Coordinates of N, CA and C in Angstrom, one line a residue:
V1 N 7.8 27.6 27.6 CA 8.9 27.2 26.7 C 9.1 25.7 26.7
P2 N 9.2 25.0 25.4 CA 9.2 23.6 25.4 C 10.6 23.2 26.0
Q3 N 10.5 22.1 26.8 CA 11.5 21.3 27.3 C 12.3 20.6 26.3
K4 N 11.8 20.3 25.1 CA 12.5 19.4 24.0 C 12.7 20.3 23.0
R5 N 13.8 19.8 22.3 CA 13.9 20.5 20.8 C 13.0 20.1 20.0
I6 N 12.3 20.9 19.3 CA 11.2 20.6 18.3 C 11.8 20.8 16.7
V7 N 11.7 19.7 16.0 CA 12.3 19.8 14.6 C 11.0 19.7 13.6
F8 N 10.9 20.7 12.7 CA 9.9 20.7 11.8 C 10.4 20.1 10.5
L9 N 9.8 19.1 9.9 CA 10.4 18.5 8.7 C 9.2 18.4 7.7
W10 N 9.5 19.2 6.6 CA 8.5 19.3 5.4 C 8.9 18.3 4.3
T11 N 8.2 17.6 3.7 CA 8.4 16.8 2.5 C 7.4 17.0 1.5
S12 N 7.8 16.7 0.3 CA 7.1 16.9 -0.9 C 6.6 15.8 -1.9
D13 N 7.1 14.5 -1.4 CA 6.8 13.5 -2.2 C 6.1 12.2 -1.4
E14 N 5.3 12.7 -0.5 CA 4.5 11.7 0.3 C 3.5 11.0 -0.8
E15 N 3.0 11.7 -1.5 CA 1.7 11.2 -2.3 C 2.3 10.1 -3.5
I16 N 3.6 10.3 -3.6 CA 4.1 9.4 -4.7 C 5.0 8.4 -4.1
G17 N 4.9 8.2 -2.8 CA 5.8 7.1 -2.1 C 6.9 7.3 -1.4
S18 N 7.3 8.7 -1.1 CA 8.3 9.3 -0.3 C 9.8 8.6 -0.5
E19 N 9.9 8.1 -1.9 CA 11.1 7.6 -2.2 C 12.5 8.6 -1.8
T20 N 12.3 9.9 -2.1 CA 13.5 10.7 -1.8 C 13.4 11.1 -0.2
S21 N 12.3 11.2 0.4 CA 12.3 11.8 1.9 C 12.4 10.6 2.8
R22 N 12.2 9.4 2.4 CA 12.1 8.3 3.6 C 13.4 8.3 4.4
A23 N 14.4 8.4 3.8 CA 15.8 8.2 4.6 C 16.0 9.4 5.5
V24 N 15.4 10.7 5.1 CA 15.6 11.9 5.9 C 14.5 11.7 7.0
I25 N 13.3 11.2 6.8 CA 12.3 11.0 7.8 C 12.8 10.2 8.9
E26 N 13.4 8.9 8.4 CA 13.9 8.0 9.4 C 14.9 8.5 10.2
R27 N 15.9 9.2 9.6 CA 17.2 9.6 10.3 C 16.6 10.7 11.4
E28 N 15.7 11.5 11.1 CA 15.2 12.3 12.2 C 14.4 11.6 13.3
A29 N 13.8 10.6 12.9 CA 12.9 9.8 13.8 C 13.7 9.1 14.7
W30 N 14.8 8.5 14.2 CA 15.9 7.7 15.3 C 16.3 8.5 16.4
R31 N 16.2 9.9 16.2 CA 16.8 10.9 17.3 C 15.7 11.7 17.9
S32 N 14.5 11.2 17.7 CA 13.3 11.7 18.3 C 12.5 10.9 19.4
D33 N 12.1 11.7 20.3 CA 11.4 10.9 21.2 C 9.8 10.7 20.7
A34 N 9.4 11.5 19.9 CA 8.0 11.3 19.4 C 8.0 12.0 18.1
V35 N 7.1 11.5 17.2 CA 6.8 12.1 16.0 C 5.2 12.4 15.8
L36 N 4.9 13.6 15.4 CA 3.5 14.0 15.0 C 3.6 14.3 13.5
V37 N 2.6 13.7 12.9 CA 2.4 13.8 11.5 C 1.2 14.9 11.4
L38 N 1.4 16.0 10.9 CA 0.3 17.1 10.9 C -0.6 16.9 9.6
E39 N -1.2 15.8 9.5 CA -2.2 15.6 8.5 C -3.7 15.9 9.2
P40 N -4.6 16.2 8.2 CA -5.9 16.6 8.8 C -6.3 15.4 9.7
A41 N -6.9 15.7 10.7 CA -7.7 14.8 11.6 C -9.0 14.0 10.9
L42 N -9.5 13.1 11.4 CA -10.6 12.3 10.7 C -11.9 12.8 11.3
G43 N -12.7 13.1 10.3 CA -14.1 13.5 10.7 C -14.3 14.8 11.3
L44 N -15.4 15.2 11.5 CA -15.8 16.6 11.9 C -15.5 16.6 13.4
D45 N -15.4 15.6 14.1 CA -14.9 15.5 15.7 C -13.7 15.5 15.9
G46 N -12.7 15.5 14.7 CA -11.3 15.6 14.8 C -10.6 14.4 15.5
R47 N -10.9 13.2 15.1 CA -10.1 12.1 15.7 C -8.9 11.9 15.1
V48 N -8.0 11.7 15.9 CA -6.5 11.6 15.5 C -6.3 10.1 14.9
K49 N -5.4 9.9 14.0 CA -5.4 8.6 13.5 C -4.0 7.8 14.2
T50 N -4.5 6.9 14.9 CA -3.6 6.2 15.7 C -3.2 4.7 15.1
G51 N -3.8 4.5 13.9 CA -3.4 3.1 13.3 C -3.8 3.4 11.9
R52 N -2.8 2.7 10.8 CA -3.1 2.8 9.6 C -2.5 1.5 9.0
K53 N -3.2 1.2 7.7 CA -2.7 -0.1 7.1 C -1.4 0.1 6.3
G54 N -0.6 -0.9 6.1 CA 0.5 -0.8 5.2 C 0.0 -0.9 3.7
V55 N 0.8 -0.2 2.8 CA 0.4 0.1 1.4 C 1.4 -0.4 0.5
G56 N 1.0 -1.0 -0.6 CA 1.8 -1.3 -1.6 C 1.4 -1.3 -3.1
E57 N 2.1 -1.6 -4.1 CA 1.7 -1.7 -5.3 C 2.5 -2.8 -6.1
I58 N 1.7 -3.6 -6.6 CA 2.3 -4.6 -7.5 C 2.0 -4.5 -9.0
E59 N 3.0 -4.8 -9.8 CA 2.8 -4.8 -11.3 C 2.7 -6.3 -11.8
V60 N 1.7 -6.6 -12.5 CA 1.6 -8.0 -13.1 C 1.5 -7.8 -14.5
V61 N 2.6 -8.5 -15.1 CA 2.6 -8.2 -16.7 C 2.6 -9.6 -17.3
A62 N 1.6 -9.8 -18.2 CA 1.3 -11.0 -18.8 C 1.8 -11.0 -20.4
T63 N 2.5 -11.9 -20.8 CA 3.0 -12.0 -22.2 C 2.2 -13.2 -22.9
G64 N 1.9 -12.9 -24.1 CA 1.2 -14.1 -24.9 C 1.9 -14.2 -26.2
R65 N 1.1 -14.4 -27.3 CA 1.8 -14.4 -28.6 C 0.7 -13.8 -29.6
A66 N 1.0 -12.8 -30.2 CA 0.1 -12.2 -31.2 C -0.2 -13.0 -32.4
A67 N -1.5 -12.8 -32.9 CA -2.0 -13.4 -34.0 C -3.2 -12.6 -34.5
H68 N -3.5 -12.9 -35.6 CA -4.7 -12.3 -36.3 C -6.1 -12.8 -35.8
A69 N -7.0 -11.9 -35.2 CA -8.3 -12.5 -34.7 C -9.2 -13.2 -35.7
G70 N -8.9 -12.9 -37.0 CA -9.8 -13.4 -38.0 C -9.1 -14.6 -38.8
L71 N -7.8 -14.4 -39.1 CA -7.0 -15.5 -40.0 C -6.5 -16.6 -39.2
N72 N -6.0 -16.2 -38.0 CA -5.4 -17.4 -37.3 C -5.3 -17.3 -35.8
P73 N -6.6 -17.1 -35.3 CA -6.7 -16.8 -33.8 C -6.2 -18.0 -33.1
E74 N -6.1 -19.2 -33.5 CA -5.8 -20.4 -32.9 C -4.1 -20.4 -32.4
D75 N -3.6 -19.6 -33.3 CA -2.0 -19.4 -33.1 C -1.7 -18.4 -32.0
G76 N -2.6 -17.6 -31.5 CA -2.4 -16.6 -30.6 C -2.6 -17.0 -29.1
I77 N -2.1 -16.4 -28.2 CA -2.3 -16.4 -26.8 C -2.4 -15.1 -26.3
N78 N -3.8 -14.9 -25.8 CA -4.3 -13.6 -25.5 C -3.9 -13.0 -24.1
A79 N -2.9 -12.0 -24.1 CA -2.4 -11.6 -22.8 C -3.3 -10.9 -22.0
I80 N -4.3 -10.2 -22.7 CA -5.5 -9.6 -21.9 C -6.3 -10.6 -21.2
E81 N -6.5 -11.6 -21.9 CA -7.4 -12.8 -21.2 C -6.7 -13.3 -19.9
E82 N -5.4 -13.4 -20.1 CA -4.5 -13.9 -19.0 C -4.5 -13.0 -17.7
I83 N -4.5 -11.8 -18.0 CA -4.5 -10.6 -17.0 C -6.0 -10.7 -16.5
A84 N -7.0 -10.8 -17.3 CA -8.4 -10.8 -16.7 C -8.5 -11.9 -15.8
L85 N -8.0 -13.2 -16.1 CA -8.3 -14.4 -15.3 C -7.4 -14.2 -14.1
Q86 N -6.1 -13.6 -14.0 CA -5.3 -13.2 -12.8 C -6.1 -12.3 -11.9
I87 N -6.6 -11.1 -12.6 CA -7.3 -10.4 -11.6 C -8.5 -11.0 -11.1
A88 N -9.1 -11.9 -11.7 CA -10.4 -12.5 -11.0 C -9.8 -13.5 -9.9
R89 N -8.7 -14.0 -10.0 CA -8.1 -14.9 -9.0 C -7.6 -13.8 -7.9
I90 N -7.0 -12.8 -8.2 CA -6.4 -11.9 -7.1 C -7.5 -11.3 -6.2
A91 N -8.8 -11.1 -7.0 CA -9.7 -10.4 -6.3 C -10.3 -11.2 -5.1
R92 N -10.2 -12.7 -5.1 CA -10.6 -13.4 -4.1 C -9.7 -13.5 -3.0
W93 N -8.6 -12.8 -3.0 CA -7.7 -12.5 -1.8 C -8.2 -11.4 -0.8
N94 N -9.1 -10.7 -1.3 CA -9.7 -9.7 -0.4 C -10.3 -10.3 0.7
Q95 N -9.9 -9.6 2.1 CA -10.6 -9.9 3.3 C -10.6 -8.7 4.1
P96 N -11.8 -8.1 3.6 CA -12.0 -6.6 4.3 C -12.1 -6.8 5.9
R97 N -12.6 -7.8 6.5 CA -12.8 -7.9 8.0 C -11.4 -8.0 8.6
R98 N -10.5 -8.5 7.8 CA -9.1 -8.8 8.6 C -8.3 -7.7 8.1
G99 N -8.7 -6.5 7.2 CA -8.0 -5.4 6.9 C -7.2 -5.6 5.8
I100 N -7.4 -6.7 4.8 CA -6.7 -6.9 3.6 C -7.6 -6.6 2.5
T101 N -6.9 -5.7 1.5 CA -7.6 -5.3 0.4 C -6.6 -5.3 -0.8
V102 N -7.0 -5.8 -1.9 CA -6.3 -5.8 -3.1 C -7.2 -5.2 -4.1
N103 N -6.6 -4.3 -5.0 CA -7.4 -3.4 -6.0 C -6.8 -3.4 -7.3
A104 N -7.3 -3.9 -8.3 CA -6.8 -3.7 -9.7 C -7.0 -2.3 -10.1
G105 N -6.2 -1.4 -10.1 CA -6.6 0.1 -10.5 C -6.2 0.5 -11.9
V106 N -5.4 -0.1 -12.4 CA -4.9 0.3 -13.8 C -4.6 -1.1 -14.5
I107 N -5.2 -1.1 -15.8 CA -5.1 -2.4 -16.7 C -4.8 -1.8 -18.2
E108 N -3.7 -2.4 -18.6 CA -3.4 -2.0 -20.2 C -2.9 -3.3 -21.0
G109 N -3.3 -2.9 -22.4 CA -2.9 -4.1 -23.0 C -3.6 -4.0 -24.5
G110 N -2.8 -4.7 -25.4 CA -3.5 -4.6 -26.9 C -3.1 -3.5 -27.7
T111 N -3.3 -3.9 -28.9 CA -2.8 -2.8 -30.0 C -4.2 -2.3 -30.9
R112 N -4.9 -3.4 -31.3 CA -6.0 -3.2 -32.1 C -7.1 -4.3 -31.9
T113 N -8.3 -4.1 -32.3 CA -9.4 -5.2 -31.9 C -9.2 -6.5 -32.7
N114 N -8.6 -6.3 -33.9 CA -8.4 -7.6 -34.6 C -7.0 -8.2 -34.4
V115 N -6.3 -7.7 -33.4 CA -5.1 -8.5 -33.1 C -5.1 -9.1 -31.7
I116 N -4.9 -10.5 -31.4 CA -4.7 -11.0 -30.2 C -3.6 -10.6 -29.5
A117 N -3.9 -9.9 -28.4 CA -2.8 -9.1 -27.5 C -1.8 -10.1 -27.1
D118 N -0.5 -9.5 -27.4 CA 0.7 -10.3 -26.8 C 1.3 -9.8 -25.5
R119 N 0.8 -8.7 -24.9 CA 1.0 -8.1 -23.8 C 0.0 -7.2 -23.0
A120 N 0.0 -7.5 -21.9 CA -1.0 -6.7 -20.9 C -0.4 -6.8 -19.5
R121 N -0.8 -5.7 -18.8 CA -0.3 -5.5 -17.5 C -1.5 -4.9 -16.6
A122 N -1.3 -5.2 -15.3 CA -2.3 -4.6 -14.3 C -1.4 -4.1 -13.0
L123 N -1.9 -2.9 -12.7 CA -1.4 -2.5 -11.3 C -2.3 -2.6 -10.2
I124 N -1.8 -3.2 -9.2 CA -2.7 -3.6 -8.0 C -2.3 -2.9 -7.0
D125 N -3.3 -2.3 -6.2 CA -3.1 -1.5 -5.1 C -3.4 -2.7 -3.8
L126 N -2.2 -2.7 -2.9 CA -2.3 -3.7 -1.7 C -2.4 -2.9 -0.4
R127 N -3.3 -3.5 0.4 CA -3.4 -2.7 1.7 C -3.6 -3.9 2.8
A128 N -2.9 -3.9 3.9 CA -3.0 -4.7 5.0 C -2.7 -4.2 6.3
S129 N -3.4 -4.8 7.5 CA -3.1 -4.2 8.7 C -2.2 -4.7 9.6
R130 N -1.8 -6.0 9.2 CA -0.7 -6.8 10.0 C 0.6 -7.1 9.3
P131 N 1.7 -7.0 9.7 CA 2.9 -7.3 9.2 C 3.0 -8.6 8.6
A132 N 2.2 -9.7 9.3 CA 2.2 -11.1 8.9 C 1.4 -11.2 7.6
D133 N 0.4 -10.4 7.5 CA -0.6 -10.5 6.3 C 0.3 -9.9 5.1
I134 N 1.0 -8.8 5.4 CA 1.7 -8.1 4.4 C 2.8 -9.2 3.8
R135 N 3.4 -10.0 4.5 CA 4.4 -11.0 3.9 C 3.7 -12.1 3.4
A136 N 2.5 -12.6 3.9 CA 1.7 -13.6 3.3 C 1.3 -13.2 1.9
L137 N 0.6 -12.0 1.7 CA 0.2 -11.5 0.5 C 1.3 -11.2 -0.5
E138 N 2.5 -10.9 -0.3 CA 3.6 -10.8 -1.2 C 4.1 -12.1 -1.6
R139 N 4.1 -13.1 -0.8 CA 4.2 -14.4 -1.2 C 3.4 -15.0 -2.2
K140 N 1.9 -14.7 -2.0 CA 1.1 -15.2 -2.9 C 1.1 -14.5 -4.3
F141 N 1.6 -13.3 -4.3 CA 1.8 -12.8 -5.6 C 2.9 -13.3 -6.3
R142 N 4.0 -13.5 -5.4 CA 5.3 -14.3 -6.0 C 4.9 -15.7 -6.8
A143 N 4.1 -16.3 -6.0 CA 3.6 -17.7 -6.5 C 2.7 -17.7 -7.6
L144 N 2.1 -16.6 -8.1 CA 1.2 -16.6 -9.3 C 2.0 -17.3 -10.4
R145 N 1.2 -18.2 -11.2 CA 1.6 -18.8 -12.3 C 0.5 -18.5 -13.5
P146 N 1.1 -18.7 -14.7 CA 0.0 -18.5 -15.8 C -1.1 -19.4 -15.7
I147 N -2.3 -19.0 -16.3 CA -3.4 -19.9 -16.3 C -3.7 -20.4 -17.8
L148 N -3.3 -19.5 -18.8 CA -3.5 -20.0 -20.3 C -2.1 -20.6 -20.6
K149 N -2.4 -21.8 -21.3 CA -1.1 -22.5 -21.8 C -0.3 -21.6 -22.8
G150 N 1.1 -21.6 -22.5 CA 1.9 -20.7 -23.4 C 2.1 -19.3 -22.9
A151 N 1.2 -18.8 -21.8 CA 1.3 -17.5 -21.5 C 2.7 -17.4 -20.4
T152 N 3.1 -16.2 -20.2 CA 4.1 -16.0 -19.1 C 3.5 -14.9 -18.3
L153 N 4.2 -14.9 -17.0 CA 3.9 -13.8 -16.1 C 5.2 -13.2 -15.4
H154 N 5.0 -11.8 -15.2 CA 6.2 -11.2 -14.5 C 5.6 -10.5 -13.7
V155 N 6.0 -10.6 -12.2 CA 5.4 -9.9 -11.1 C 6.5 -8.9 -10.4
S156 N 6.3 -7.8 -10.2 CA 7.2 -7.0 -9.5 C 6.5 -5.9 -8.7
G157 N 7.3 -5.4 -7.8 CA 6.8 -4.4 -6.7 C 6.5 -5.2 -5.5
G158 N 5.7 -4.5 -4.6 CA 5.4 -5.0 -3.1 C 5.0 -4.0 -2.3
F159 N 5.0 -4.1 -1.1 CA 4.6 -3.1 0.0 C 5.8 -2.0 0.0
N160 N 5.4 -0.7 0.1 CA 6.4 0.2 0.4 C 6.1 1.0 1.7
R161 N 5.1 0.7 2.3 CA 4.9 1.4 3.5 C 4.4 0.3 4.5
P162 N 5.0 0.2 5.7 CA 4.6 -0.7 6.6 C 3.5 -0.3 7.4
P163 N 2.6 -1.1 7.9 CA 1.4 -0.6 8.7 C 1.8 0.2 9.9
M164 N 1.0 1.2 10.3 CA 1.2 2.0 11.6 C 0.2 1.1 12.7
E165 N 0.9 0.4 13.5 CA 0.2 -0.5 14.5 C 0.0 0.6 15.4
R166 N -1.4 0.2 16.2 CA -1.7 1.2 17.4 C -0.9 1.3 18.4
K167 N -0.2 0.0 18.7 CA 0.6 -0.2 19.9 C 1.5 0.8 19.8
M168 N 2.0 1.3 18.6 CA 3.2 2.4 18.6 C 2.8 3.8 18.9
A169 N 1.3 4.0 18.7 CA 0.8 5.4 19.0 C 0.2 5.4 20.4
A170 N -0.1 4.2 21.0 CA -1.0 4.4 22.3 C -0.6 5.2 23.3
A171 N 0.8 5.2 23.6 CA 1.2 6.1 24.8 C 1.1 7.6 24.6
L172 N 1.3 8.0 23.3 CA 1.3 9.2 22.8 C 0.0 9.8 22.8
F173 N -0.9 9.0 22.2 CA -2.3 9.3 22.3 C -3.0 9.4 23.7
E174 N -2.4 8.7 24.7 CA -3.1 8.8 26.0 C -2.7 10.2 26.7
K175 N -1.4 10.6 26.3 CA -1.0 12.0 26.8 C -1.8 13.1 26.0
A176 N -2.1 12.9 24.9 CA -2.7 13.8 23.9 C -4.1 13.8 24.6
R177 N -4.8 12.8 24.7 CA -6.1 12.7 25.3 C -6.4 13.3 26.8
A178 N -5.3 13.0 27.6 CA -5.3 13.8 29.0 C -5.1 15.2 28.8
L179 N -4.3 15.7 28.0 CA -4.2 17.2 27.9 C -5.4 17.8 27.3
S180 N -6.1 16.9 26.3 CA -7.2 17.6 25.8 C -8.3 17.6 26.7
K181 N -8.4 16.6 27.8 CA -9.4 16.7 28.6 C -9.2 17.9 29.6
E182 N -8.2 18.4 29.8 CA -8.0 19.5 30.8 C -8.4 20.6 30.1
M183 N -8.4 20.7 28.6 CA -8.9 21.9 27.9 C -10.4 21.7 27.7
G184 N -11.1 20.7 28.2 CA -12.4 20.4 27.9 C -12.9 19.9 26.7
I185 N -11.9 19.2 26.0 CA -12.0 18.7 24.7 C -12.0 17.1 24.9
T186 N -12.9 16.3 24.2 CA -12.8 15.0 24.2 C -12.1 14.5 22.9
L187 N -11.0 14.0 23.0 CA -10.3 13.4 21.8 C -10.3 12.2 21.6
G188 N -11.0 11.9 20.2 CA -11.2 10.7 19.8 C -9.9 10.1 18.9
E189 N -10.0 8.9 18.6 CA -9.0 8.1 17.6 C -9.6 7.4 16.6
A190 N -8.9 7.1 15.5 CA -9.4 6.3 14.5 C -8.2 5.5 13.6
F191 N -8.8 4.3 13.2 CA -7.8 3.6 12.4 C -8.3 3.8 10.8
V192 N -7.2 4.0 10.0 CA -7.6 4.4 8.5 C -6.7 3.6 7.6
G193 N -7.2 3.5 6.5 CA -6.5 2.7 5.4 C -5.6 3.4 4.6
G194 N -5.5 4.6 4.8 CA -4.6 5.5 4.0 C -3.1 5.5 4.4
G195 N -2.3 5.6 3.5 CA -0.7 5.6 3.9 C -0.2 7.0 4.3
S196 N 0.9 7.0 5.1 CA 1.4 8.1 5.6 C 2.9 8.0 6.0
D197 N 3.6 9.1 6.1 CA 5.0 9.0 6.4 C 5.1 8.5 7.9
G198 N 4.0 8.7 8.6 CA 4.1 8.1 10.1 C 4.1 6.8 10.2
S199 N 3.8 5.9 9.0 CA 4.1 4.5 9.0 C 5.5 4.3 9.2
F200 N 6.2 5.1 8.6 CA 7.8 4.8 8.6 C 8.2 5.0 10.0
T201 N 7.9 6.1 10.5 CA 8.4 6.6 11.9 C 7.9 5.4 13.0
A202 N 6.7 5.1 12.8 CA 5.9 4.1 13.9 C 6.7 2.8 13.7
A203 N 7.0 2.4 12.5 CA 8.0 1.1 12.4 C 9.2 1.1 13.1
L204 N 9.7 2.3 13.3 CA 11.1 2.5 14.0 C 10.8 2.5 15.4
G205 N 9.7 2.6 15.9 CA 9.3 2.7 17.4 C 9.2 4.0 17.8

């Protein structure tokens, strides 16, 4: 018979950011001694995930000025070109060895090929392993300025999941590894880049 009260919490919005469930998850975490997130283990050897990157999304919107590509292109400011230049700039912020990745996953803009686009946007996926890197990356996005003369930029969004630092899972993992050893199982661990509701609970301690 368990010596602790066990609470099972099912949520349905983890894949879309946990906006509705986050408050419930955190409320239950505050009154819990430990939290286990029942996601699949990593690999065929069943390694448990003891560390994760923080995850976020940034929207960068460029505004230019429309013009006819044949009649008066010199009057236009191409928002698609501005976004392309910004994506090239942002791509240089990737530092995989440090656990920092930025990925332009969606790009939209323009209406017709013979019109210089006056609006374009990009959605950027952000991931980082350390809280300090998360803050620095958000500052860099907020500091973006237009490259083309006359263009404007609007940046919104940011990180919505903190990193799950290994130190928050270390003691629980050691208990699990010891119990596994008693059962003749070698339990491994893994650090992954995917987001999880476990990041919220780990951030609370």
